[in-house]
Every structure is written in C-alpha cells, then in structure tokens.
XYZ file of C-alpha atoms in Angstrom:
408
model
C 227.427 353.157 174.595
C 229.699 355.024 172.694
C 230.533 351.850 170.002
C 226.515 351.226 169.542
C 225.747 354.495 169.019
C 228.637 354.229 166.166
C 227.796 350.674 165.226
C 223.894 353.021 164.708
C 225.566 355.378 162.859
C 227.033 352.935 160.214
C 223.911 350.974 160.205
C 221.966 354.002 159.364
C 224.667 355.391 156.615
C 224.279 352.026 154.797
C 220.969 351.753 154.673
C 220.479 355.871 153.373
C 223.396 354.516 150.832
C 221.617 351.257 150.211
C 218.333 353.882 149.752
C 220.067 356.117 147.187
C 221.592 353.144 145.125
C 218.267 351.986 144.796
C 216.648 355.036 144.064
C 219.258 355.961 141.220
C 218.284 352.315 139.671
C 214.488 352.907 139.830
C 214.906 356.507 138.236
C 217.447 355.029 135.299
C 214.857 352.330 134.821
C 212.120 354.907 134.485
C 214.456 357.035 132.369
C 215.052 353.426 129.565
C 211.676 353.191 129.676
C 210.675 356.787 128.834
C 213.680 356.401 125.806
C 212.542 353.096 124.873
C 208.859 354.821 124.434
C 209.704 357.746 122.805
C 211.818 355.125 120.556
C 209.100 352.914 119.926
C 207.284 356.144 118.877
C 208.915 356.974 116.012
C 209.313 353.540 114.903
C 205.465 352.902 114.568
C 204.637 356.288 113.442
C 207.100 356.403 110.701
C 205.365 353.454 109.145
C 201.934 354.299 109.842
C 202.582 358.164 108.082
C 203.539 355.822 105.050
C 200.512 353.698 105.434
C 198.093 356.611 105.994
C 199.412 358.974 103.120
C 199.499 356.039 100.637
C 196.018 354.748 101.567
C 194.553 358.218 101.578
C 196.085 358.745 97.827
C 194.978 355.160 96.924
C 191.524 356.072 97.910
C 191.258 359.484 95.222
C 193.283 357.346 93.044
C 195.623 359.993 92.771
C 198.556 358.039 93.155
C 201.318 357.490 89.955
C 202.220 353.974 90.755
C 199.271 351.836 92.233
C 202.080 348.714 92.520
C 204.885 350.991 94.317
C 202.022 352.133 96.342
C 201.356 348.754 97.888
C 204.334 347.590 98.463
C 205.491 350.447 100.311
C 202.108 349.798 102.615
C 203.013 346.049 102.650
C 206.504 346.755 103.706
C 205.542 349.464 106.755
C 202.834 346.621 108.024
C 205.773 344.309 107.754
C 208.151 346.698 110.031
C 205.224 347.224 112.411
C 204.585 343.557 113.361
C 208.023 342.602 112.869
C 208.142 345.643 116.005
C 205.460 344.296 117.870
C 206.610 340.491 117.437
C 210.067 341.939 118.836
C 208.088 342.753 122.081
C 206.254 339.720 122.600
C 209.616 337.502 122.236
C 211.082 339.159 124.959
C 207.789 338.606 126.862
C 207.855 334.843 125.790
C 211.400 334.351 127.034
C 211.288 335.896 130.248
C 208.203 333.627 131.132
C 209.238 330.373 129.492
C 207.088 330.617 126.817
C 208.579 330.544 123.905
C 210.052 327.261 122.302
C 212.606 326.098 119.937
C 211.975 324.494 117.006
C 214.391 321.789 115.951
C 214.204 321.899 111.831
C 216.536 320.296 109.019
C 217.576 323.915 107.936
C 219.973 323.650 104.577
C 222.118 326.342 106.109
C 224.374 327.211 102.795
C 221.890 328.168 101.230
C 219.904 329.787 104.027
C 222.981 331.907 104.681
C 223.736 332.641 101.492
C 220.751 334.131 101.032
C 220.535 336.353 103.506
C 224.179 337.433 102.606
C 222.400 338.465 99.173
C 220.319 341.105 101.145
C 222.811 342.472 103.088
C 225.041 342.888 100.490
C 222.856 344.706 98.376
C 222.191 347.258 101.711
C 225.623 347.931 102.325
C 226.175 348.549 98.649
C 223.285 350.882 99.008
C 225.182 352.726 102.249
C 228.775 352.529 100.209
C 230.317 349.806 102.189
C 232.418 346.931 101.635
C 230.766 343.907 102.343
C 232.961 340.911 103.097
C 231.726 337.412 103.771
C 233.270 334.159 104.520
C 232.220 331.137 105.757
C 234.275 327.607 106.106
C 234.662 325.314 103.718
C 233.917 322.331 106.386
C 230.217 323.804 106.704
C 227.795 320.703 106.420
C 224.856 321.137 103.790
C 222.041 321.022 106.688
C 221.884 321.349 110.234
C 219.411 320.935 112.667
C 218.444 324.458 114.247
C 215.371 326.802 114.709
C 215.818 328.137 111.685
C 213.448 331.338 112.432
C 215.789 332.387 115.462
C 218.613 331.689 113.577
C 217.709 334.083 111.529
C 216.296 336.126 114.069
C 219.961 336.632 115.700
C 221.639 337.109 112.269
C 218.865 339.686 110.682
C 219.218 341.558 113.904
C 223.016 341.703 114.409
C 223.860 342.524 110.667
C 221.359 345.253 110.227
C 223.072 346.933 113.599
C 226.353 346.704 111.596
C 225.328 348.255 108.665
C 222.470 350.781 109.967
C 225.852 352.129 112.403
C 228.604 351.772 109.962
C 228.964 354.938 107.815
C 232.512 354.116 106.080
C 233.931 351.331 105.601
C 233.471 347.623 105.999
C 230.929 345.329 107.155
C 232.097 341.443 107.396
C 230.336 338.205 108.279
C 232.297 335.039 109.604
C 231.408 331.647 109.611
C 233.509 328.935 111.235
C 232.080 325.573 111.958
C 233.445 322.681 114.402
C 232.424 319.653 116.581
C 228.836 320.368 115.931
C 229.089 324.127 116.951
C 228.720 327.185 114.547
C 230.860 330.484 115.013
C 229.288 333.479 113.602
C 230.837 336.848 114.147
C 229.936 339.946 112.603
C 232.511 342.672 112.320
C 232.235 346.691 111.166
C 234.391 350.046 111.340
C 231.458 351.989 112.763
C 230.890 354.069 115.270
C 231.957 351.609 117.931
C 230.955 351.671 121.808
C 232.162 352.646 124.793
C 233.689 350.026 127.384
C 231.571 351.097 130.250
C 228.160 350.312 127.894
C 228.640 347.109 126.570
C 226.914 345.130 129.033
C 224.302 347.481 129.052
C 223.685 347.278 125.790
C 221.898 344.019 125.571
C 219.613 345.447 128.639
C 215.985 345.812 127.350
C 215.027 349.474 126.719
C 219.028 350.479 126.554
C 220.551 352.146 123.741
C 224.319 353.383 123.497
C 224.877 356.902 123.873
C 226.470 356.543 120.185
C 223.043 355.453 118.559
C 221.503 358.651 119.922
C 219.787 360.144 116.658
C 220.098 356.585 114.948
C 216.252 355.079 114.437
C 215.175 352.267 116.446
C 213.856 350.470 119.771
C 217.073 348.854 120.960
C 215.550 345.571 121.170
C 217.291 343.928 118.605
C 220.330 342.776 121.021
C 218.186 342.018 123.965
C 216.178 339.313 121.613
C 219.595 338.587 120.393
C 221.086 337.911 123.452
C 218.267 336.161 125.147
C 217.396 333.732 122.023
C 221.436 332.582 121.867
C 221.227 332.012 125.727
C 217.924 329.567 124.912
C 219.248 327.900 122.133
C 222.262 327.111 124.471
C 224.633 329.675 122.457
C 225.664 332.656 123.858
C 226.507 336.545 122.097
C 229.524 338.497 123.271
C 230.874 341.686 121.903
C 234.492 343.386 121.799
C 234.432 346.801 120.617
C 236.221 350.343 120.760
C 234.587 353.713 120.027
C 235.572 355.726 116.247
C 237.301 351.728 115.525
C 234.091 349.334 115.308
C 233.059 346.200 116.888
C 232.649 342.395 116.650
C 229.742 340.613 117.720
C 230.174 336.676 118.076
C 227.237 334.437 118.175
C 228.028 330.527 119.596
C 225.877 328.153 118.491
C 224.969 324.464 119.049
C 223.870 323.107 115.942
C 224.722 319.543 114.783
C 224.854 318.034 111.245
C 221.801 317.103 110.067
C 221.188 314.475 106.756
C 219.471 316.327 103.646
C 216.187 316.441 102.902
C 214.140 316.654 99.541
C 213.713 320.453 98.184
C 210.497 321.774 98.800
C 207.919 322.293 96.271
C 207.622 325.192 94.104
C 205.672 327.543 95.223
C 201.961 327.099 93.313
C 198.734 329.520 92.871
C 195.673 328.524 94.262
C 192.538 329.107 92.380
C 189.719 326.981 93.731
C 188.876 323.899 95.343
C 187.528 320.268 94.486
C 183.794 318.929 95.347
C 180.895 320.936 96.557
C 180.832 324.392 96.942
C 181.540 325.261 100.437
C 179.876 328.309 103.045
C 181.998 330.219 105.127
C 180.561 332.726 107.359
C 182.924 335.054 109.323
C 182.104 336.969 112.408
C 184.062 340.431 112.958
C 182.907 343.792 113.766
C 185.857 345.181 111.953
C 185.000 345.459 108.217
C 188.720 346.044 107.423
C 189.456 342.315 108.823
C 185.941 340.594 107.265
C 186.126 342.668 103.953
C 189.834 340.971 103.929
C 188.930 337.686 104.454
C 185.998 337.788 102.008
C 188.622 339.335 99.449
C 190.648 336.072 100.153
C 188.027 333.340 99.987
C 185.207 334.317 97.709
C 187.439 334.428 94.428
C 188.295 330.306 95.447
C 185.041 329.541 94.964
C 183.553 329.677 98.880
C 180.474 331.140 99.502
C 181.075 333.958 101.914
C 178.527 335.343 104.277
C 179.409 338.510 107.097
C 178.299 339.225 110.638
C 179.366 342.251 112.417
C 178.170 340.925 115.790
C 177.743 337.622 117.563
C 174.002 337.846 117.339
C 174.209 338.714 113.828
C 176.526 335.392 112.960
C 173.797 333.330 115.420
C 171.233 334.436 113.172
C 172.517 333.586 109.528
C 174.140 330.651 111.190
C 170.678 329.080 111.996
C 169.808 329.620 107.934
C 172.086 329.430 105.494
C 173.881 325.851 107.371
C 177.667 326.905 106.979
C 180.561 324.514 106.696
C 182.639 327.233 108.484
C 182.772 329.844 110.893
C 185.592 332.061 111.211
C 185.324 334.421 114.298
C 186.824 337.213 115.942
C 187.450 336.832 119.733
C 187.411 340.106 121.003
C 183.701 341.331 119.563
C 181.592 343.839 121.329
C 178.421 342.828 123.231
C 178.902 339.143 122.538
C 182.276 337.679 122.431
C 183.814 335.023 119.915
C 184.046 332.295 122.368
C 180.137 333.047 123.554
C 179.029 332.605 120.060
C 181.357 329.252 119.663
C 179.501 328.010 123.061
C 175.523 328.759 121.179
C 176.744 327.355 118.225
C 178.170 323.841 119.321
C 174.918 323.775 121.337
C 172.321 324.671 117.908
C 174.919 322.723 115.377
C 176.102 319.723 115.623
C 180.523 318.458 115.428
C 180.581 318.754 111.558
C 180.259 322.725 111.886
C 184.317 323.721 112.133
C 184.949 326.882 114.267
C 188.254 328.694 113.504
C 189.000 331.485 116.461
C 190.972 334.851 114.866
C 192.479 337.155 117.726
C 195.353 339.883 117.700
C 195.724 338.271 121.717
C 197.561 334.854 121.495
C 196.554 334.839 125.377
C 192.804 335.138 124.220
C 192.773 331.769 122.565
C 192.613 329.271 125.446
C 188.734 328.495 125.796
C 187.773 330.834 129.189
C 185.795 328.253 130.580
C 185.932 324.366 131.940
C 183.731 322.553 129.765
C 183.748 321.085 125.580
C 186.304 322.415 123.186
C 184.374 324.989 121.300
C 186.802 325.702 118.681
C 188.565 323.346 115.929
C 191.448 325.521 115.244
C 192.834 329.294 115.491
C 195.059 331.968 113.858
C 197.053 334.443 115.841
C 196.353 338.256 113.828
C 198.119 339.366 111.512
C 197.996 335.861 109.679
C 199.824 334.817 106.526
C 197.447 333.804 103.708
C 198.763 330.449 103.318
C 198.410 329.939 107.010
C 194.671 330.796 106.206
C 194.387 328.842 103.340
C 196.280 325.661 105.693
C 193.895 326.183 108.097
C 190.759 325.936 105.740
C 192.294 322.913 103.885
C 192.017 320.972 107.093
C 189.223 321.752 108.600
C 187.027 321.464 105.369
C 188.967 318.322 104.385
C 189.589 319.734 100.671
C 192.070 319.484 97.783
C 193.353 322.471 96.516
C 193.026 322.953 92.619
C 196.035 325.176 91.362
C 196.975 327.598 88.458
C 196.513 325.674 84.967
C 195.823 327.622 82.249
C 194.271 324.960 80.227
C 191.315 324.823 82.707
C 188.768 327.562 83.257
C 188.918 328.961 87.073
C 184.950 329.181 86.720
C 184.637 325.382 86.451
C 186.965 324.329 89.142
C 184.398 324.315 91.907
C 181.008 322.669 91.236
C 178.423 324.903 92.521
C-alpha cells in the first residue's frame, strides 16, 4: 500500500507539473499575441496618421507639394497591405494554400536590383554595404520570383533596420542547381537562448524591443524557404551581429526575350463600351470611374444591388463590376438576377477585400466571368477588362488625338 500510495504521489506531481508547463505556454502565447497586437498597432497607425493628415491637407489644398503629398499616401497604403498580405501568407501556409510559382526569373539582374535599394538605405543609415555574388551565377533560373524576393526584402531590411554601425553584406554562392544566400551585419545581434524563437509567429527578440515592427518578417521567411524546399538558419552573438543563410533549390533556366516596355494606355478600339459598377463605397466606385471613364468607357454607378438591377435592365451594359460584400443585397445575389434577366454576353467581374468571398456560395451556374482580390493593381484591372470585353488597347501616340481613339 505504501508503494501505490507513492506510485499516486508521483502520478499526481507530474500531472500538477505537466499542468503548470502547460499553463506557462498558454500565458506566453497570450503574452506574443498581446505584443504582436500592440506591434501591429503602431505599424498600421503610423501609416494611416500619414494618410489622414495628408488627405485632410489635400482636401483645403493647403498642402506645399501636391506630388510629395501623394506619394507619401501611396507609399503608407503600400506598407499597410504589404502588412496585411504578411498575415494572410502565414495563413496560406499553415493551411496549404498558398502555391509556388515556377517562373524564368533573370536573377542578375533581379538581384542586382534590389542590391540598388538596399544600398541606397544603408547609405542613408551610414553603413557599409558590401555585396558579392559568384561569378558561376547562371543568367536565369527557374524560381517564384515573388517569394524570392519575399525572403530577401525581408531578411535585408532586418539587417539594416538593426544595424546602427557598421556593415551590412549580402552573399551569393551558386552550385549544383542550389543558391546560397547569406546576409551578414554588426548589429545588435541575439541572444543564444532566442534564436529559435525568433522565427515563432508573434515573437520578437528582447533586442528589437523599441525597434518598429510586427515580427513577421522571419516567420514568412522561414516558412516560404521550408515550401520552396530551402531552408533559413541563423548564427549570431549579441553587441557582434548575425548571419542569416537562405538554401535554395533553384535550377538553371534558358533565357527568355525582355519584356516590353512599359506603354500608356489611352483608349480602346471599336465601339464604345458600358461599364456599370456596383459598390456602396463611393471611395472604391469614384476610383474605378476615375480609372475607366478617361479610356473612353461609359461608366454608370450603383450604390446598392437593387440600384445596379435597375440601370442594368436600361442602359444594356457590356460590364458589370461588383462588390461582394454590399448591404441588403449582396454581389453574388445581384450576379444570380442578372444571369437570369441578361443573357452569357453580359461579363460579371466580382471585387472583394475577402479572397474567401469569391467562390460562388451556392451549387448551381457560374455567375461570375472573372474577379479581383482588393486592393488591385490598375493593370490587373485594365487585364481583366481587356479579356472580358475582347478589346485592343490603343496606347500613348502623340500624333493621334486621345478624343478620336474610341468611336462613340
């Protein structure tokens, strides 16, 4: 009796230690989260203050520099969906979402240029910036090219942002179809005992106290190397610096033909075209008209679904564009009335800030042609339109008045 009451004992002592253990991992959990919050915090707010006091001056035209003005708003709306895009990677990798793209990337040139920005920011901090790559590097190889530069952006800007004197270096080595890339800097360093945890979502060093930011950049890091089939290690020692290596798979790939210049669009061949777009946000419709009326569309405006039914049923549009997530009547119930009045030749393009929100809700028809996933690049847009419409683009020529490039 004696033994089982001190086999009982034990039992009991593990499990009140198995208990606390647990307990201390729930309550540092909570306590990331509550940093990563107050983190993300300041990181939207400082670029919505910029927004906000810019767009307020804009509005009593009291600012100096109407230019300066909006690119400093372009650049905060930039930081703030580069933020919120951070978030939904991680979501997309921890659920098997996300995929890699396998592109012909000319990757000279495509690190060369990003050595050109970073060079310029460390030159703006007062830091040496060294870079090297081998002279083996092939001219192209075949890579996702945006997490590529995903890993790169996010690891270099860590280096510099946490590197007050000093050095920052880049390192490429290249062999038997696998690129080295380590990034080096005399920062501030970090401790032994937190460098696993620093690629842990909502973890931060205790060094990068004070320092601005979400610490998501090395959990994307991390997690895109591991899907690529790389991986992203780090040696470092606090007040000395640190070296992050990134190991990636990416095999020689032949060249392809450069790209295109870049041209302006100013209008459109054949008859003029209607487009009538569906949003109860003005901001997003008063945008879109901006875009498409000066090509040569005619643009018509609903602030509801009812509202979009009705000048649908008169004015016979080539297009609708609408919002998903409308009150009253939704997007996808105004798709359903309208492939039911209209017939196939009526394109529907879906707009919604909710990539979930775009899978039709219901068994049944497709009741949109095509979608766009807010905030949307204007040449995305502009793709979009070209195919659904079936048009050819008329570009910048000087020789040719804009006013006759559409025939009304």
């Amino acid at each position: 009796q004696t033994a089982m009451l001190v086999d009982e004992i034990e039992a009991h002592q593990r499990t009140d230690a198995a208990l606390q253990k647990a307990k201390e991992v729930a309550e540092a959990a909570n306590f990331a989260k509550t940093r990563f919050i107050f983190g993300l915090s300041h990181e939207i707010r400082t670029p919505l203050s910029s927004i906000d006091g810019y767009a307020q001056l804009l509005e009593r035209k009291a600012v100096r520099d109407p230019n300066e003005a909006v690119r400093v708003i372009r650049r905060s709306t930039e930081h703030i969906t580069n933020l919120v895009d951070g978030l939904l990677d991680i979501s997309k990798i921890e659920t098997g979402a996300l995929h890699i793209q396998r592109d012909i990337v000319p990757i000279v040139g495509f690190l060369d240029q990003l050595m050109d920005m970073f060079r310029l920011q460390a030159a703006g901090k007062g830091l040496e910036f060294r870079y090297t790559r081998s002279a083996n590097l092939p001219a192209c190889v075949y890579a996702d090219e945006k997490r590529v530069r995903q890993i790169l952006l996010n690891l270099l800007s860590n280096a510099i942002k946490f590197t007050n004197h000093g050095f920052v270096s880049f390192d490429v080595r290249y062999s038997t179809s696998q690129a080295v890339f380590e990034v080096a800097d005399s920062g501030i360093g970090i401790p032994a005992a937190e460098l696993e945890r620093i690629f842990e979502p909502f973890e931060r060093g205790t060094a990068a106290a004070g320092v601005p930011g979400t610490g998501l950049g090395l959990t994307i890091s991390k997690l895109l190397a591991q899907l690529i089939g790389g991986e992203l290690t780090v040696k470092s020692e606090p007040g000395r610096g640190s070296v992050f290596t990134v190991r990636l798979l990416l095999s020689e790939a032949a060249p392809t033909a450069p790209l295109p210049a870049v041209r302006t669009i100013v209008g459109y061949s054949g008859p003029a075209r209607t487009v009538l777009i569906a949003d109860d946000d003005p901001a997003n419709s008063g945008l879109l008209e901006e875009i498409l009326t000066p090509l040569g569309f005619r643009v018509l405006v609903a602030d509801n679904g009812p509202r979009c039914l009705e000048l649908a049923a008169t004015c016979d549009p080539d297009l609708v564009i609408l919002d998903i997530a409308m009150p009253g009547m939704t997007g996808w119930q105004v798709a359903a009335t309208l492939r039911e009045t209209h017939d196939e030749v009526l394109a529907v393009l879906m707009v919604s800030a909710d990539a979930h929100e775009l899978t039709t809700p219901r068994p049944g028809p497709i009741l949109h042609d095509d979608y766009l996933i807010k905030p949307f690049d204007h040449d995305e847009l502009l793709d979009r339109i070209q195919t659904l419409l079936d048009i050819d683009w008329i570009y910048e020529n000087p020789s040719a008045p804009v006013a006759a490039l559409v025939n009304a």
